[in-house]
Coordinates of C-alpha atoms and ligand atoms in Angstrom, one line a residue:
M23 CA -11.1 -22.7 -7.2
R24 CA -13.0 -21.5 -3.5
L25 CA -17.0 -21.2 -4.3
S26 CA -17.0 -18.3 -2.0
R27 CA -14.5 -16.2 -4.0
Y28 CA -15.7 -18.0 -7.8
F29 CA -18.1 -16.4 -10.2
L30 CA -21.2 -18.7 -10.2
P31 CA -24.3 -17.0 -9.8
T32 CA -26.6 -20.2 -9.9
L33 CA -30.5 -20.2 -10.7
K34 CA -33.2 -21.9 -8.6
E35 CA -36.3 -21.3 -10.6
N36 CA -35.8 -21.8 -14.1
P37 CA -36.2 -19.1 -16.4
A38 CA -39.3 -18.7 -18.3
E39 CA -37.2 -18.1 -21.5
A40 CA -35.4 -21.0 -21.9
Q41 CA -37.7 -24.1 -23.7
I42 CA -35.3 -26.2 -24.1
V43 CA -33.5 -28.2 -21.2
S44 CA -30.2 -27.4 -22.5
H45 CA -30.5 -23.8 -22.4
R46 CA -32.2 -23.6 -19.0
L47 CA -30.0 -25.8 -17.5
M48 CA -27.1 -23.2 -18.9
L49 CA -28.7 -20.5 -17.7
R50 CA -29.1 -21.8 -14.6
A51 CA -25.9 -24.1 -14.2
G52 CA -24.0 -19.9 -14.6
L53 CA -22.3 -21.3 -17.5
V54 CA -23.9 -18.0 -20.1
R55 CA -25.6 -15.3 -19.8
Q56 CA -27.7 -13.7 -22.7
A57 CA -26.3 -10.3 -24.5
S58 CA -28.6 -9.8 -26.9
A59 CA -31.2 -11.7 -29.0
G60 CA -28.9 -14.8 -29.8
I61 CA -25.4 -13.6 -28.5
Y62 CA -24.5 -14.5 -25.1
S63 CA -21.1 -13.8 -22.4
W64 CA -19.7 -17.0 -21.0
L65 CA -19.5 -17.0 -17.4
P66 CA -16.1 -19.1 -15.6
L67 CA -18.0 -22.2 -15.7
G68 CA -19.5 -22.1 -19.4
F69 CA -16.4 -20.8 -20.9
R70 CA -13.3 -23.9 -19.2
V71 CA -16.6 -26.0 -21.1
L72 CA -16.4 -24.1 -24.3
K73 CA -12.5 -23.8 -24.1
R74 CA -11.9 -27.8 -23.2
I75 CA -14.1 -28.3 -26.4
E76 CA -12.6 -26.1 -28.7
Q77 CA -8.7 -28.1 -27.0
I78 CA -10.6 -31.4 -28.7
V79 CA -11.8 -30.5 -31.3
R80 CA -7.9 -28.9 -32.3
E81 CA -6.3 -31.6 -30.9
E82 CA -8.0 -33.8 -33.0
M83 CA -7.2 -31.2 -36.0
D84 CA -4.2 -31.3 -35.5
A85 CA -3.3 -35.4 -35.1
A86 CA -4.9 -35.9 -38.8
G87 CA -2.7 -32.9 -40.1
C88 CA -4.3 -30.0 -40.2
H89 CA -2.7 -26.6 -39.5
E90 CA -4.2 -24.2 -37.0
V91 CA -4.8 -20.6 -38.5
L92 CA -6.8 -18.1 -37.3
M93 CA -8.1 -15.3 -39.6
P94 CA -9.9 -12.5 -38.1
T95 CA -14.2 -11.7 -37.7
I96 CA -14.6 -8.5 -40.5
Q97 CA -13.7 -8.7 -43.7
S98 CA -14.1 -7.0 -46.2
A99 CA -17.0 -7.3 -48.7
D100 CA -14.5 -7.5 -52.4
L101 CA -13.3 -11.0 -51.9
W102 CA -17.1 -11.8 -51.6
I103 CA -18.1 -10.0 -54.4
K104 CA -16.2 -12.0 -56.5
S105 CA -17.1 -15.1 -55.3
G106 CA -20.9 -13.8 -56.4
R107 CA -21.4 -14.9 -52.5
Y108 CA -22.0 -11.1 -51.3
N109 CA -25.3 -11.1 -52.6
D110 CA -26.1 -14.6 -52.4
Y111 CA -25.8 -15.2 -48.8
G112 CA -28.6 -12.4 -48.0
K113 CA -30.1 -11.2 -44.6
E114 CA -28.0 -13.5 -42.4
M115 CA -24.9 -11.8 -43.2
L116 CA -23.9 -8.7 -41.3
R117 CA -23.0 -6.0 -43.2
I118 CA -20.5 -3.6 -41.5
R119 CA -19.6 -0.1 -43.5
D120 CA -15.5 1.6 -42.1
R121 CA -15.7 5.5 -41.9
H122 CA -13.8 5.3 -45.0
D123 CA -17.4 4.1 -46.5
R124 CA -16.2 0.9 -46.9
E125 CA -18.0 -2.5 -47.4
M126 CA -17.6 -5.4 -44.8
L127 CA -19.1 -7.4 -43.2
Y128 CA -19.0 -10.3 -40.0
G129 CA -17.7 -13.3 -41.2
P130 CA -20.4 -16.2 -41.8
T131 CA -18.2 -18.7 -43.0
N132 CA -14.3 -18.2 -44.3
E133 CA -14.4 -19.8 -47.5
E134 CA -13.3 -16.7 -49.6
L135 CA -11.1 -15.7 -47.3
I136 CA -9.2 -18.8 -46.9
T137 CA -8.3 -19.3 -50.8
E138 CA -7.5 -16.0 -51.2
I139 CA -4.6 -17.0 -48.4
F140 CA -4.1 -19.7 -50.2
R141 CA -3.8 -18.5 -54.0
S142 CA -1.4 -15.8 -53.2
E143 CA 1.2 -18.3 -51.5
V144 CA 0.6 -21.9 -53.0
R145 CA 1.5 -22.4 -56.7
S146 CA 2.3 -26.0 -56.9
Y147 CA 0.9 -29.2 -57.0
R148 CA 3.7 -30.2 -54.7
Q149 CA 2.5 -28.1 -51.7
L150 CA -0.4 -29.7 -52.4
P151 CA -2.5 -31.5 -50.2
R152 CA -3.1 -29.0 -47.4
N153 CA -5.4 -28.6 -44.6
L154 CA -6.1 -24.9 -42.7
Y155 CA -8.4 -24.5 -39.9
H156 CA -9.5 -21.8 -37.3
I157 CA -12.0 -22.3 -34.2
Q158 CA -13.6 -18.2 -34.4
W159 CA -16.4 -16.5 -33.9
K160 CA -19.0 -16.3 -36.3
F161 CA -22.5 -14.2 -36.9
R162 CA -25.4 -15.1 -39.0
D163 CA -28.6 -13.0 -38.4
E164 CA -30.5 -16.2 -38.4
V165 CA -33.8 -15.0 -38.4
R166 CA -34.9 -17.1 -35.6
P167 CA -31.9 -17.2 -33.2
R168 CA -33.1 -20.0 -30.4
F169 CA -32.4 -23.1 -28.1
G170 CA -29.8 -20.3 -26.3
V171 CA -26.2 -21.1 -27.7
M172 CA -28.0 -24.2 -29.7
R173 CA -28.8 -22.1 -33.0
G174 CA -27.0 -18.2 -32.6
R175 CA -26.0 -15.2 -33.4
E176 CA -23.0 -14.8 -32.3
F177 CA -21.5 -18.5 -32.0
L178 CA -17.8 -20.7 -32.3
M179 CA -17.2 -22.0 -35.0
K180 CA -14.3 -25.0 -36.1
D181 CA -13.9 -24.4 -39.1
G182 CA -11.5 -25.9 -42.0
Y183 CA -10.6 -26.3 -44.9
S184 CA -8.4 -28.7 -47.2
F185 CA -6.4 -27.9 -50.7
D186 CA -6.0 -30.5 -52.7
V187 CA -5.2 -31.2 -56.9
D188 CA -7.8 -33.7 -58.3
F189 CA -10.6 -34.8 -57.2
E190 CA -8.8 -38.1 -56.0
S191 CA -6.8 -36.2 -53.5
A192 CA -9.5 -34.1 -52.5
R193 CA -11.7 -37.4 -51.8
K194 CA -8.8 -38.9 -49.7
S195 CA -8.9 -35.6 -47.4
Y196 CA -12.5 -35.6 -47.1
D197 CA -12.6 -39.2 -45.4
A198 CA -9.4 -38.4 -43.2
M199 CA -12.2 -35.3 -42.0
F200 CA -14.6 -37.8 -42.0
V201 CA -12.7 -39.7 -39.2
A202 CA -11.4 -36.6 -37.5
Y203 CA -15.1 -36.3 -36.7
L204 CA -15.6 -39.5 -35.2
K205 CA -13.3 -39.0 -33.2
T206 CA -14.1 -35.8 -32.7
F207 CA -17.2 -36.6 -31.0
R208 CA -16.6 -39.9 -29.8
R209 CA -14.1 -37.7 -27.2
M210 CA -17.1 -36.1 -26.0
G211 CA -19.3 -38.7 -24.8
L212 CA -21.3 -37.7 -28.2
T213 CA -22.6 -40.7 -30.4
P214 CA -22.0 -38.5 -34.0
I215 CA -23.9 -40.7 -36.9
P216 CA -22.5 -38.8 -40.0
M217 CA -25.4 -38.2 -42.6
R218 CA -25.3 -38.0 -46.0
A219 CA -26.1 -34.3 -47.2
D220 CA -27.1 -32.0 -49.8
A221 CA -23.8 -31.8 -52.0
G222 CA -25.2 -28.7 -53.6
P223 CA -24.7 -28.2 -57.0
I224 CA -21.6 -30.8 -57.8
G225 CA -23.6 -33.3 -56.4
G226 CA -21.4 -36.5 -55.3
D227 CA -21.8 -38.2 -52.2
L228 CA -18.6 -36.5 -50.4
S229 CA -21.1 -34.0 -47.8
H230 CA -21.8 -35.5 -44.4
E231 CA -23.9 -33.7 -41.4
F232 CA -22.9 -35.7 -37.6
Q233 CA -25.9 -35.8 -35.9
I234 CA -26.0 -35.9 -32.2
V235 CA -29.5 -37.7 -31.3
A236 CA -31.3 -36.1 -28.7
E237 CA -35.3 -35.0 -28.4
T238 CA -34.8 -31.5 -28.6
G239 CA -32.7 -31.9 -32.2
E240 CA -33.8 -29.4 -34.7
S241 CA -34.3 -31.9 -37.5
A242 CA -35.9 -36.0 -37.7
V243 CA -33.5 -37.7 -38.3
F244 CA -33.4 -41.6 -39.7
Y245 CA -30.6 -44.2 -39.9
D246 CA -29.4 -48.0 -39.5
T247 CA -29.5 -49.0 -36.3
D248 CA -26.4 -51.5 -37.7
L249 CA -24.8 -47.9 -37.8
V250 CA -25.1 -46.6 -34.7
E251 CA -24.1 -49.8 -33.6
L252 CA -20.5 -49.4 -35.3
I253 CA -20.2 -46.5 -34.5
E254 CA -20.6 -47.0 -30.5
Q255 CA -18.1 -49.4 -31.3
G256 CA -15.9 -47.7 -32.4
E257 CA -15.8 -48.1 -35.9
L258 CA -13.9 -45.9 -38.3
D259 CA -13.5 -46.7 -41.3
A260 CA -14.9 -44.0 -43.4
D261 CA -16.3 -46.5 -46.3
R262 CA -18.0 -49.2 -44.4
L263 CA -19.4 -46.0 -42.2
K264 CA -21.1 -44.5 -45.6
S265 CA -22.2 -47.6 -47.0
L266 CA -25.3 -47.7 -44.6
Y267 CA -28.8 -45.6 -44.4
A268 CA -29.0 -42.1 -42.9
A269 CA -30.7 -39.5 -43.8
T270 CA -32.4 -35.8 -42.0
D271 CA -35.8 -35.5 -43.1
D272 CA -34.7 -33.1 -45.8
K273 CA -33.2 -36.4 -47.9
H274 CA -34.8 -39.0 -46.5
D275 CA -37.9 -40.5 -48.2
P276 CA -39.4 -43.3 -47.2
K277 CA -39.8 -44.9 -50.9
T278 CA -36.9 -45.3 -51.7
C279 CA -35.2 -46.2 -48.6
P280 CA -33.5 -48.9 -48.7
V281 CA -33.6 -50.1 -44.3
P282 CA -36.0 -52.7 -43.8
P283 CA -38.3 -50.8 -40.4
E284 CA -37.7 -53.1 -38.1
R285 CA -33.3 -51.5 -38.6
L286 CA -34.9 -48.0 -39.4
G287 CA -34.2 -46.3 -36.7
T288 CA -36.3 -42.2 -36.1
A289 CA -35.6 -39.6 -34.0
R290 CA -34.3 -36.1 -33.8
G291 CA -31.0 -34.7 -34.5
I292 CA -28.5 -32.0 -33.5
E293 CA -26.1 -30.6 -36.2
V294 CA -22.7 -30.4 -34.6
G295 CA -20.4 -31.2 -37.5
H296 CA -21.0 -30.8 -41.6
I297 CA -18.4 -31.8 -43.5
F298 CA -18.4 -30.8 -47.5
Y299 CA -16.6 -31.3 -51.0
F300 CA -16.8 -28.2 -52.9
G301 CA -14.7 -28.7 -55.5
T302 CA -13.4 -25.2 -57.5
K303 CA -16.2 -23.6 -57.3
Y304 CA -14.5 -20.7 -54.8
A305 CA -10.8 -21.9 -57.0
E306 CA -12.1 -20.5 -60.3
P307 CA -13.9 -17.3 -59.8
L308 CA -11.2 -16.0 -56.6
G309 CA -8.1 -17.8 -59.3
A310 CA -6.7 -20.2 -57.3
T311 CA -4.4 -22.5 -59.6
V312 CA -1.7 -24.6 -59.0
T313 CA 0.8 -26.3 -62.2
D314 CA -0.5 -29.7 -61.8
A315 CA 3.0 -33.0 -62.5
D316 CA 1.8 -31.8 -66.8
G317 CA 2.4 -28.2 -65.8
N318 CA -0.6 -27.5 -66.4
Q319 CA -2.3 -25.0 -64.0
V320 CA -5.4 -25.8 -62.8
P321 CA -8.1 -24.9 -60.2
I322 CA -7.5 -25.9 -56.5
H323 CA -10.0 -28.3 -55.1
G324 CA -11.7 -27.6 -51.6
G325 CA -13.5 -28.8 -48.9
S326 CA -15.3 -27.2 -46.1
Y327 CA -15.0 -28.7 -42.6
G328 CA -17.0 -27.3 -40.5
I329 CA -18.4 -27.7 -36.2
G330 CA -20.1 -26.1 -34.0
V331 CA -17.9 -25.4 -31.2
S332 CA -20.9 -23.2 -28.6
R333 CA -23.3 -25.3 -29.6
L334 CA -21.5 -28.4 -29.1
V335 CA -22.3 -27.5 -25.1
G336 CA -25.9 -26.9 -25.3
A337 CA -25.6 -30.4 -26.8
I338 CA -23.6 -32.2 -24.9
I339 CA -26.4 -31.2 -22.2
E340 CA -29.1 -32.6 -24.3
A341 CA -27.4 -35.6 -24.3
G342 CA -26.4 -35.8 -20.4
H343 CA -28.3 -34.6 -18.0
D344 CA -31.2 -35.8 -15.7
D345 CA -33.7 -33.6 -13.2
A346 CA -31.2 -32.8 -10.6
G347 CA -29.3 -31.2 -13.3
I348 CA -26.2 -31.3 -16.4
V349 CA -24.0 -34.4 -16.4
W350 CA -21.1 -33.4 -17.8
P351 CA -18.6 -35.9 -19.2
E352 CA -14.9 -36.2 -17.9
S353 CA -13.5 -35.2 -20.7
V354 CA -15.0 -31.7 -21.3
A355 CA -16.6 -31.1 -17.4
P356 CA -15.5 -27.4 -16.0
F357 CA -14.0 -28.9 -13.0
K358 CA -12.8 -33.1 -12.7
V359 CA -13.5 -32.5 -8.8
G360 CA -16.7 -30.6 -6.9
L361 CA -15.3 -31.3 -2.9
I362 CA -18.3 -30.3 -0.5
N363 CA -17.3 -28.9 3.3
L364 CA -20.5 -29.9 4.7
K365 CA -20.0 -27.7 8.4
A366 CA -17.5 -24.6 7.3
D367 CA -18.7 -23.0 10.6
D368 CA -16.5 -26.7 12.2
P369 CA -12.4 -25.8 12.5
A370 CA -11.7 -29.4 12.5
T371 CA -14.1 -30.5 9.2
T372 CA -13.0 -27.3 7.4
A373 CA -9.4 -27.9 8.2
A374 CA -10.0 -31.5 6.9
A375 CA -11.5 -30.6 3.8
D376 CA -9.0 -27.7 3.0
G377 CA -5.7 -30.1 3.5
I378 CA -8.5 -32.7 0.7
Y379 CA -8.2 -29.0 -1.3
D380 CA -4.4 -28.9 -0.9
R381 CA -3.9 -32.1 -1.9
L382 CA -6.1 -32.3 -5.4
R383 CA -4.6 -29.1 -6.8
G384 CA -1.3 -30.3 -5.8
S385 CA -1.8 -33.4 -8.1
G386 CA -3.3 -31.3 -10.0
V387 CA -6.7 -32.5 -10.4
P388 CA -9.4 -29.2 -11.3
V389 CA -11.2 -29.4 -7.9
L390 CA -14.2 -26.9 -7.1
Y391 CA -14.3 -26.6 -3.5
D392 CA -17.9 -25.2 -1.7
D393 CA -16.2 -23.7 1.2
R394 CA -19.4 -21.1 1.4
D395 CA -21.4 -21.2 5.1
E396 CA -24.1 -22.3 3.7
R397 CA -27.0 -24.8 4.3
A398 CA -26.2 -29.2 2.6
G399 CA -29.0 -29.2 1.2
A400 CA -27.8 -25.9 -1.2
K401 CA -24.8 -27.4 -1.4
F402 CA -26.0 -30.9 -3.1
A403 CA -28.3 -29.0 -5.3
D404 CA -25.7 -26.4 -6.8
M405 CA -23.4 -29.1 -7.0
D406 CA -26.0 -31.4 -9.0
L407 CA -26.9 -28.8 -11.2
I408 CA -23.8 -27.7 -12.5
G409 CA -22.4 -31.9 -12.8
L410 CA -18.8 -32.2 -12.4
P411 CA -17.9 -35.7 -12.3
W412 CA -17.7 -36.9 -9.2
Q413 CA -18.4 -34.9 -5.5
L414 CA -16.3 -35.3 -2.2
T415 CA -18.4 -34.4 0.8
V416 CA -16.9 -33.5 3.7
G417 CA -18.7 -33.6 7.0
P418 CA -17.9 -34.3 10.0
R419 CA -20.1 -37.4 11.0
G420 CA -18.0 -38.7 8.2
L421 CA -15.0 -37.6 9.6
K422 CA -15.1 -39.4 13.0
G423 CA -15.1 -42.7 11.8
G424 CA -12.5 -41.7 9.5
V425 CA -14.3 -41.3 5.6
V426 CA -16.0 -39.1 3.0
E427 CA -17.9 -39.9 0.9
L428 CA -17.3 -39.8 -2.2
K429 CA -20.3 -39.7 -5.6
R430 CA -20.3 -39.8 -9.0
R431 CA -22.6 -37.7 -10.7
A432 CA -23.7 -40.0 -13.6
G433 CA -25.4 -42.8 -12.1
G434 CA -25.2 -42.5 -8.6
E435 CA -23.3 -44.3 -6.5
R436 CA -21.8 -43.4 -3.3
N437 CA -18.8 -45.1 -1.6
E438 CA -17.6 -44.4 1.5
L439 CA -13.7 -44.0 1.6
S440 CA -10.8 -42.9 3.8
I441 CA -9.3 -40.0 2.5
D442 CA -6.2 -41.4 1.5
A443 CA -8.0 -44.0 -0.8
A444 CA -10.6 -41.5 -2.2
L445 CA -7.6 -39.1 -2.8
A446 CA -6.1 -42.3 -4.8
R447 CA -9.5 -42.9 -7.1
L448 CA -9.2 -38.6 -7.9
C449 CA -5.3 -38.0 -8.8
G450 CA -5.3 -41.7 -10.6
Ligands
ATP18 P1 -28.1 -25.4 -39.5 O1 -28.9 -26.3 -40.8 O2 -28.2 -25.9 -38.2 O3 -28.2 -23.9 -39.6 P2 -25.6 -24.8 -41.4 O4 -25.9 -25.9 -41.9 O5 -26.3 -23.5 -41.3 O6 -26.7 -25.0 -40.0 P3 -22.5 -25.0 -41.3 O7 -23.0 -23.5 -42.4 O8 -22.2 -25.8 -42.0 O9 -24.3 -24.7 -40.2 O10 -22.2 -24.9 -40.4 C1 -21.0 -25.9 -39.4 C2 -21.6 -26.1 -37.7 O11 -21.6 -24.8 -37.4 C3 -23.0 -26.8 -38.2 O12 -23.1 -27.5 -38.1 C4 -23.2 -25.7 -36.8 O13 -23.0 -27.0 -35.8 C5 -22.8 -24.8 -36.1 N1 -23.4 -23.4 -36.8 C6 -23.9 -23.4 -37.7 N2 -25.2 -22.3 -37.4 C7 -25.2 -21.9 -36.0 C8 -25.5 -21.6 -35.3 N3 -27.0 -20.3 -35.6 N4 -25.4 -21.2 -34.3 C9 -24.5 -22.1 -34.1 N5 -23.9 -22.9 -34.1 C10 -24.0 -23.2 -35.6
MG19 MG1 -27.6 -21.9 -40.7

């Protein structure tokens, strides 16, 4: 992509309305613009990141044996009245009336609708277990939308739902999601800490929030530092990880906390995912039953599994930035390489930079090419701000010695290399 033709409105100044670093950087780097309170438009660069995060989530869900569907954003109130949540949800639910005066709503989540889909099609335990998910926009009329896409009113969520014939089988489905979530967040360069969360009226230990440590997190979190070490080492054994202590402030009690003070980490956390076994809570009121192996009609045991896809864009920036701007992990970066032409009005430099651009594109490397006729300082500042993993700078002085400069955004180390060597590094 040539920057001279791209739509990338960057800002030099910090926008006054943004209180936390990820929100400031998302506005400054031209990723999003606010449309109204808690509702955002995604601009080209931000949209590319959102899509890449979505794709990682999708790949890990598919790898765990889940099946993608797409349910609508607008739902009829009927099923919600049946489940009892139409009243319980209160003002967070956006209610709409259509022209026939029918009550509709913009979905804040999808337990009712997916249970209904299941109920109409599935009869026997032989068709279980199943896990269906979708990645769809949600609306929750949050009291205090804030921090940009972190707490929006309209936001993109992956929500998945498991269906099992009994508790034992549901626990297996739950653990499979527990592991899939660890893999998903780790692929985004994050350290997700699974924390035991409120399981609601059913009780039990099958509810975990996945929290990312960041200064600007909304809740205080407390955890065994051994747990974080295990996660960083790539441990994926659900039972082992679940046995180590981690809790958010609403569950943590210093009096009963089993972790010795020297091993108790305290920080603030951003909730990027939540998994939850809810038993027959929806199956019963909605009549979703199957015949079990003995021929009895039994309600389906369900679990729901959410990931804040749009919130993750902010969370990844909170976890990866410096004074100059965003530092994207390669797995979600909007482009892998930022190519800088230092002297766009010099034909020899431009010919060399154009040639590199063509070769990178020819090798399928996503590259943003700063071919604008701008000051070098402004180009470097923009490139640092938008945080692409690699910066390749082509200037007349280097070219005389046959070299270009390759900089890694994370860590900042620079190397002068021949064009061929630089391309070999980037195309590998
Ligand atoms: P929170 O406690 O942050 O309000 P929640 O418990 O309401 O979250 P869930 O219903 O479990 O959230 O939704 C699944 C995921 O969707 C959350 O883990 C979070 O990452 C994301 N999410 C929830 N509300 C919002 C929001 N208002 N804006 C952006 N993402 C959100
Ligand atoms: Mg909420």
